[in-house]
CSV table of C-alpha atoms in Angstrom, one decimal:
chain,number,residue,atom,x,y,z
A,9,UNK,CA,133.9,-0.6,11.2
A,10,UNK,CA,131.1,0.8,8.9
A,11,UNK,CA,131.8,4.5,7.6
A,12,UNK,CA,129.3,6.1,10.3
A,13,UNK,CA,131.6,4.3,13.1
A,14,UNK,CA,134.1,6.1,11.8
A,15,UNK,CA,133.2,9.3,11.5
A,16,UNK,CA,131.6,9.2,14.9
A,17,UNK,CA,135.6,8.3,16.4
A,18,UNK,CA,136.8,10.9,14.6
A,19,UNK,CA,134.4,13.6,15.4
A,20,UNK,CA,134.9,11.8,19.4
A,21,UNK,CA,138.5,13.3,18.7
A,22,UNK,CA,137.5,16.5,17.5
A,23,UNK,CA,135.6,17.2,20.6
A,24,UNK,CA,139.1,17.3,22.1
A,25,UNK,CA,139.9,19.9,19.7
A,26,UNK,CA,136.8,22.2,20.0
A,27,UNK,CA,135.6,22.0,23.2
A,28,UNK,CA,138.7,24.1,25.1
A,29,UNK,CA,139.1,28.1,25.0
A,30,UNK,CA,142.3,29.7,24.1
A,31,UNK,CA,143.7,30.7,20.6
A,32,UNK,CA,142.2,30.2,17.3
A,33,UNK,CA,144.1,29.5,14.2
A,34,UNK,CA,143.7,33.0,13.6
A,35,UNK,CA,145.6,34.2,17.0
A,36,UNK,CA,142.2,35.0,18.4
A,37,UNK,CA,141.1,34.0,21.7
A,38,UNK,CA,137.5,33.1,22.1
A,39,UNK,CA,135.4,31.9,25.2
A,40,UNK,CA,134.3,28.2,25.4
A,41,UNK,CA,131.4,26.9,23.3
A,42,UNK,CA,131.2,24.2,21.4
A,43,UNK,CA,129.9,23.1,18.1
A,44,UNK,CA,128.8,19.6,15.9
A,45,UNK,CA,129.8,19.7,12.4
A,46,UNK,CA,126.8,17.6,11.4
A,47,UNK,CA,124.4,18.6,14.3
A,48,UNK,CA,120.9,17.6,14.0
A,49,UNK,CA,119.8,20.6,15.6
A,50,UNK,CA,120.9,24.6,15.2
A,51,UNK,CA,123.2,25.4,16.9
A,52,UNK,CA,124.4,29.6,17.6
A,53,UNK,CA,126.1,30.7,15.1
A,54,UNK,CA,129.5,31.1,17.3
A,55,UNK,CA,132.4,29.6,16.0
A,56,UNK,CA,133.8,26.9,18.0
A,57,UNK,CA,136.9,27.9,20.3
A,58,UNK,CA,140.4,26.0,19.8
A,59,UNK,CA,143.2,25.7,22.0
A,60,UNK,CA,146.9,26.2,20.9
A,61,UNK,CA,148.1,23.9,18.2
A,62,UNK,CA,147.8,20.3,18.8
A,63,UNK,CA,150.4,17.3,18.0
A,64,UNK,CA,148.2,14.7,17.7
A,65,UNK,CA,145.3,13.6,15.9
A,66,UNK,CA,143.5,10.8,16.1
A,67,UNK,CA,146.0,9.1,18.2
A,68,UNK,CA,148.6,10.0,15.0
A,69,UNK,CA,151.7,12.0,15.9
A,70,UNK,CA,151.8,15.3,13.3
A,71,UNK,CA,152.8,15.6,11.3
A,72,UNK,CA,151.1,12.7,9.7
A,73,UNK,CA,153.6,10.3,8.0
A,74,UNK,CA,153.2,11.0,4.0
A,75,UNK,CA,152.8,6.9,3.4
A,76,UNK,CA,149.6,7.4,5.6
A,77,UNK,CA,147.8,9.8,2.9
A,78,UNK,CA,146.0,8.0,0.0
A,79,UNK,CA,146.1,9.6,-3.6
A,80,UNK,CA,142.3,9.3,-4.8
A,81,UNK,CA,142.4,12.0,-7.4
A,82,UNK,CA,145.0,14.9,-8.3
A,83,UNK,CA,145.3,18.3,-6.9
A,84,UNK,CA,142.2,20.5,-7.9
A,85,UNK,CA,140.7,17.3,-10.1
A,86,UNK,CA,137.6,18.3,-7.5
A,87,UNK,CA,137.2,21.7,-8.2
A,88,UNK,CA,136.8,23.5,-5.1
A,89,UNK,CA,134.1,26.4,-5.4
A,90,UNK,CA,135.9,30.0,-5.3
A,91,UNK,CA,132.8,32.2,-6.0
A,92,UNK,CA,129.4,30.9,-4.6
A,93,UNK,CA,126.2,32.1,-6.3
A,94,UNK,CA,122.9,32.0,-4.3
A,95,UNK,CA,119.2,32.1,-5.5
A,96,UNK,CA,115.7,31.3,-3.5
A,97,UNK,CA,115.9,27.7,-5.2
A,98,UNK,CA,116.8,26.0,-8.3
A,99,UNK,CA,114.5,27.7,-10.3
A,100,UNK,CA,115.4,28.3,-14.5
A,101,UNK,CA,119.0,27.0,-13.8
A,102,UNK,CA,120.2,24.6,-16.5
A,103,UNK,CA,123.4,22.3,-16.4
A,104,UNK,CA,125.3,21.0,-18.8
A,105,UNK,CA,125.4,17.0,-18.7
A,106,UNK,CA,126.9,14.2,-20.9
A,107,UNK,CA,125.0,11.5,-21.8
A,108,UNK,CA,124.6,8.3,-23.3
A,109,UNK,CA,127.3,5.8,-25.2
A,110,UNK,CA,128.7,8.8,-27.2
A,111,UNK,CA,129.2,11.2,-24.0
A,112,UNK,CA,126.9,13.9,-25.7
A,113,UNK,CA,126.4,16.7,-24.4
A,114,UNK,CA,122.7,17.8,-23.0
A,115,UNK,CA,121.2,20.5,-21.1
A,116,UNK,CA,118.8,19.0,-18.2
A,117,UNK,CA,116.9,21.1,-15.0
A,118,UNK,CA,118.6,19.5,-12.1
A,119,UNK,CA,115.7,21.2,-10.0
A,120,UNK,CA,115.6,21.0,-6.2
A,121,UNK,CA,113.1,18.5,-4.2
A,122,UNK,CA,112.1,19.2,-0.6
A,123,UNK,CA,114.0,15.8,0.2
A,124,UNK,CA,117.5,16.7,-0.8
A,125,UNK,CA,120.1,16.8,1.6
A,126,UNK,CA,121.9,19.9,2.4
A,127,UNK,CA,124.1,21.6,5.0
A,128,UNK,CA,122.7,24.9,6.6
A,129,UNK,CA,124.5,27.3,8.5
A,130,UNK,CA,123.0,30.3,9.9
A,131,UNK,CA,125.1,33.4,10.4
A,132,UNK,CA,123.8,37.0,11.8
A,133,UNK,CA,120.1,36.1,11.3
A,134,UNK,CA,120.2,34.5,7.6
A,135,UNK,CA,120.8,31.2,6.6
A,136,UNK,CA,122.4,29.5,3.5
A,137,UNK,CA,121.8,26.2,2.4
A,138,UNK,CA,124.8,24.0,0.8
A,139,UNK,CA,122.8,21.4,-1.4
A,140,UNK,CA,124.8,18.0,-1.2
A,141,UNK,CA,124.1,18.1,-5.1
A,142,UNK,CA,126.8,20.3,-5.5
A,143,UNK,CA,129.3,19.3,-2.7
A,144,UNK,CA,129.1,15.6,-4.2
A,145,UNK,CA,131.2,17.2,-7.2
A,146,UNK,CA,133.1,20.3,-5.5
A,147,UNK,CA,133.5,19.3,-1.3
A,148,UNK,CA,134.7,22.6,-0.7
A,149,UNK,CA,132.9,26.0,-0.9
A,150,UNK,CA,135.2,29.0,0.0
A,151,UNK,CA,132.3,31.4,0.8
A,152,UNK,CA,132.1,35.2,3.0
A,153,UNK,CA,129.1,34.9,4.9
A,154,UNK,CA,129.7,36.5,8.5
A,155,UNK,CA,132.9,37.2,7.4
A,156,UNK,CA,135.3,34.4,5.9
A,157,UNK,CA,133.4,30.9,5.9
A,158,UNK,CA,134.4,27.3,4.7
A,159,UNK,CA,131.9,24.9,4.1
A,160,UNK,CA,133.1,20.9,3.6
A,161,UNK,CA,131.6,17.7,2.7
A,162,UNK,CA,133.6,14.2,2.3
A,163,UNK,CA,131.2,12.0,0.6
A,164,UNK,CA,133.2,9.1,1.5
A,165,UNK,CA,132.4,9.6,5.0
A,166,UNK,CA,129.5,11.8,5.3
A,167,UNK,CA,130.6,14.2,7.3
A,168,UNK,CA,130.5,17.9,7.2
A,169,UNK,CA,132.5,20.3,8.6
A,170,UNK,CA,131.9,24.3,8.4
A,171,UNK,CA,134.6,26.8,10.2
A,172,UNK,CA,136.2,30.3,9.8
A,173,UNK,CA,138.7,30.8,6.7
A,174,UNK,CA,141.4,32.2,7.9
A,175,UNK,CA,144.8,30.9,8.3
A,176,UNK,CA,147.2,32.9,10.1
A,177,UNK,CA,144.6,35.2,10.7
A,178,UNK,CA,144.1,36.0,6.7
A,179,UNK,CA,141.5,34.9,4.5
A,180,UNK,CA,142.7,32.0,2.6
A,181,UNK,CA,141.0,29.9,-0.1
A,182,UNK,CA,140.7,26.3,0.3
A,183,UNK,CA,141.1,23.7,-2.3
A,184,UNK,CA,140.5,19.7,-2.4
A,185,UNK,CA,144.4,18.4,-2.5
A,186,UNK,CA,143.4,14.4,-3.7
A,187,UNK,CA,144.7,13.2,-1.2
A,188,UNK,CA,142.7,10.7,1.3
A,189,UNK,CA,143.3,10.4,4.9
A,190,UNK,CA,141.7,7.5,6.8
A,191,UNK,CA,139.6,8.0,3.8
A,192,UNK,CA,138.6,11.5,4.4
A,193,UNK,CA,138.8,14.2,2.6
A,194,UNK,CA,142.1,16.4,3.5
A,195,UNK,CA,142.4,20.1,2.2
A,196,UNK,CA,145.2,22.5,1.2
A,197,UNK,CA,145.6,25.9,2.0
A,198,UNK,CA,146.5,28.7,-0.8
A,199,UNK,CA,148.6,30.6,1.7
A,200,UNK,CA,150.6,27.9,3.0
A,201,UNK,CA,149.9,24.8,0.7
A,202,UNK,CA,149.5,22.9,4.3
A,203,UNK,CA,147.7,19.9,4.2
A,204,UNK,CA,144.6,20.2,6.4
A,205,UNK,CA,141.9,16.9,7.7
A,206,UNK,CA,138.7,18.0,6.9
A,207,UNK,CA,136.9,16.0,9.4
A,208,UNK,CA,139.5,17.3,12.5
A,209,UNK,CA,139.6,20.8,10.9
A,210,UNK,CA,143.4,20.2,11.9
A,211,UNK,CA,146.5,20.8,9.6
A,212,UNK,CA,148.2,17.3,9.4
A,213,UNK,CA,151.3,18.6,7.2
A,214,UNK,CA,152.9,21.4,5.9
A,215,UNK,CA,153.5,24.5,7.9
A,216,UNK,CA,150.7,25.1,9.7
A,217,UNK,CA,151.0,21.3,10.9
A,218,UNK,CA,149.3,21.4,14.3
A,219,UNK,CA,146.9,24.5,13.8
A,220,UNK,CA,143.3,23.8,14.0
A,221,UNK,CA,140.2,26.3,12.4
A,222,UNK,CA,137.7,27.4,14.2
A,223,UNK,CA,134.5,25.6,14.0
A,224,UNK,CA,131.0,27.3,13.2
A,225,UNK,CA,127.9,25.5,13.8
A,226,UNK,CA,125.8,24.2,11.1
A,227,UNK,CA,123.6,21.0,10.3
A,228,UNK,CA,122.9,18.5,7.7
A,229,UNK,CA,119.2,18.3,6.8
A,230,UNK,CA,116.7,18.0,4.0
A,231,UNK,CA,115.8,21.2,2.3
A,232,UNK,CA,112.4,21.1,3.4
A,233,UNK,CA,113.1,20.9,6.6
A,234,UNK,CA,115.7,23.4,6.5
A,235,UNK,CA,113.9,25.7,4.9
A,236,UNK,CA,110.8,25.2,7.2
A,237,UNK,CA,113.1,26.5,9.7
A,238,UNK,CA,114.5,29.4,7.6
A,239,UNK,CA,112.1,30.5,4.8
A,240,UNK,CA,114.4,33.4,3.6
A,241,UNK,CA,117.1,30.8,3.5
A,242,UNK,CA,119.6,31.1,0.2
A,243,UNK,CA,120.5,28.4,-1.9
A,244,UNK,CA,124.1,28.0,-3.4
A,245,UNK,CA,123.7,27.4,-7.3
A,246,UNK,CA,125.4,25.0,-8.7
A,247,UNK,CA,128.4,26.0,-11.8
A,248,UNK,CA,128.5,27.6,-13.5
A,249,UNK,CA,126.4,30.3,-11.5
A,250,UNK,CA,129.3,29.4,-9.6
A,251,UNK,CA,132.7,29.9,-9.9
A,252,UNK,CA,135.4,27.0,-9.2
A,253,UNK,CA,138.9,26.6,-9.2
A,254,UNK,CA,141.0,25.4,-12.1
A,255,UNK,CA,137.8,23.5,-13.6
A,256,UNK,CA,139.4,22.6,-17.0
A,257,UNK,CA,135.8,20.5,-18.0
A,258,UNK,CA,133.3,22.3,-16.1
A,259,UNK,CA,130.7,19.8,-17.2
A,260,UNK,CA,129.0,17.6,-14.1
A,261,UNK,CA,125.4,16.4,-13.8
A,262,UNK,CA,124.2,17.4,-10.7
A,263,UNK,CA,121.1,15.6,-11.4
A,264,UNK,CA,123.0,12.5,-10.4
A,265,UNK,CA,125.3,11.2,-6.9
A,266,UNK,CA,128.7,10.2,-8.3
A,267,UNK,CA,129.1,7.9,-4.8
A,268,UNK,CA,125.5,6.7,-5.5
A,269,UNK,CA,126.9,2.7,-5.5
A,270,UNK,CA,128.9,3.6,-2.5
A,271,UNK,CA,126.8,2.7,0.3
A,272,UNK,CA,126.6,-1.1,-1.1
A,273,UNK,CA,130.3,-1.4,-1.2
A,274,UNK,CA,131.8,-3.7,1.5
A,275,UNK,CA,135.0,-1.4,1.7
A,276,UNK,CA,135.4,2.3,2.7
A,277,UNK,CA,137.5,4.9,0.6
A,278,UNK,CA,139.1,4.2,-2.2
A,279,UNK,CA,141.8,2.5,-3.3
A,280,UNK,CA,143.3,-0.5,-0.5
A,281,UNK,CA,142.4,0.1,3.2
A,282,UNK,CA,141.9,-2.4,6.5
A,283,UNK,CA,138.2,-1.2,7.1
A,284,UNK,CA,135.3,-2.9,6.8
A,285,UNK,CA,131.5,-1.6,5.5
């Protein structure tokens, strides 16, 4: 099963989860809709109705058995972004980068091309663009943008997920726990500390286990195209513009893909799993 297979099971699963109205993690109850976390067209910006909570995932009773989770990295080692910045482009922003045997430090312009990838979600008539440049690093962006917004990308899978950031009906930031689940990214809450799967917007563990959030539309797309679409759109800057959790080096070149090599791997995740590339 290559990692596209997988995703495609899992996001089979999650139309379980979205496609039913009733109450949102949030206590809310919304009519029916339904929404693609990686659509290839826009979708309205309505955010996905949920059911009640759920007990399985995936076919995996919750909460998930802890011997199931993967450690790939500790707890905030990805620092998830707390304060997003936004700008018309990449224009005049500089990065710190290390370099070369000695790991010196450099300034580069990591300037945007019309080609690079980036999630776009449209909210109230305006439109953001995530560039995948940044969510390489970071995978989460805690962001307010039509009210409390999430925006997600595993690398290891490709998949990403945007939905309302609430938990228990309260804002709540979101950080990147480590952890790996069927090699997928999976999330902690700062109200809660629940552990939450990124690519079933589900809380596997912890005490929201069961709780789902509620999706809202977006698409992954090339800038050019996106921006074709939505010429006002803004474009999330990368650090330090913007502001992330805990980042004790604060130093990444976003000029570069970190899971560049990862494609011509014959193994998915990281560290020892049963699927195959």
């Amino acid at each position: 099963m290559n990692r596209r297979d997988l995703v495609a099971a899992s996001l089979a699963s999650l139309a379980t989860v979205a496609g039913c109205a009733g109450r949102t993690d949030d206590g809310a109850t919304t009519e029916q809709t339904t929404a693609t976390p990686t659509a290839t067209e826009p979708e309205p910006a309505t955010p996905a109705a949920v059911s009640g909570p759920v007990e399985t995932v995936a076919g995996v009773d919750l909460p998930v058995p802890e011997g199931l989770l993967g450690r790939g990295a500790p707890e905030d080692a990805i620092p998830a972004i707390t304060q997003p910045a936004f700008g018309n482009d990449w224009s005049g922003v500089e990065i710190e980068a290390r370099e070369g045997v000695g790991n010196e430090l450099v300034t580069k312009d990591p300037r945007l091309r019309a080609d690079d990838r980036v999630i776009g979600v449209e909210r109230d008539g305006e439109a953001r663009a995530y560039p995948l440049r940044v969510l390489n690093w970071h995978e989460v962006v805690n962001d307010e943008f039509g009210g409390p917004l999430l925006v997600t990308f595993c690398p290891l899978c490709d998949s990403g997920v945007t939905a309302v950031r609430t938990v228990a009906g309260e804002p709540t930031r979101f950080g990147v726990s480590g952890l790996l689940w069927n090699s997928d990214l999976v999330m902690y809450d700062a109200a809660t500390d629940s552990l939450w799967s990124q690519i079933a917007g589900t809380a596997i563990r912890g005490r929201r286990t069961g709780h789902r959030l509620a999706l809202v539309p977006s698409e992954i797309t090339t800038l050019g195209d996106w921006r074709t679409a939505h010429p006002d759109t803004q474009v999330l800057l990368p650090p330090p513009a913007s502001e992330t959790v805990g980042d004790r080096d604060g130093v990444r070149d976003y000029t570069q893909n970190p899971y560049a090599s990862y494609d011509s791997v014959g193994r998915i995740g990281i560290g020892q799993n049963s699927l195959d590339d």
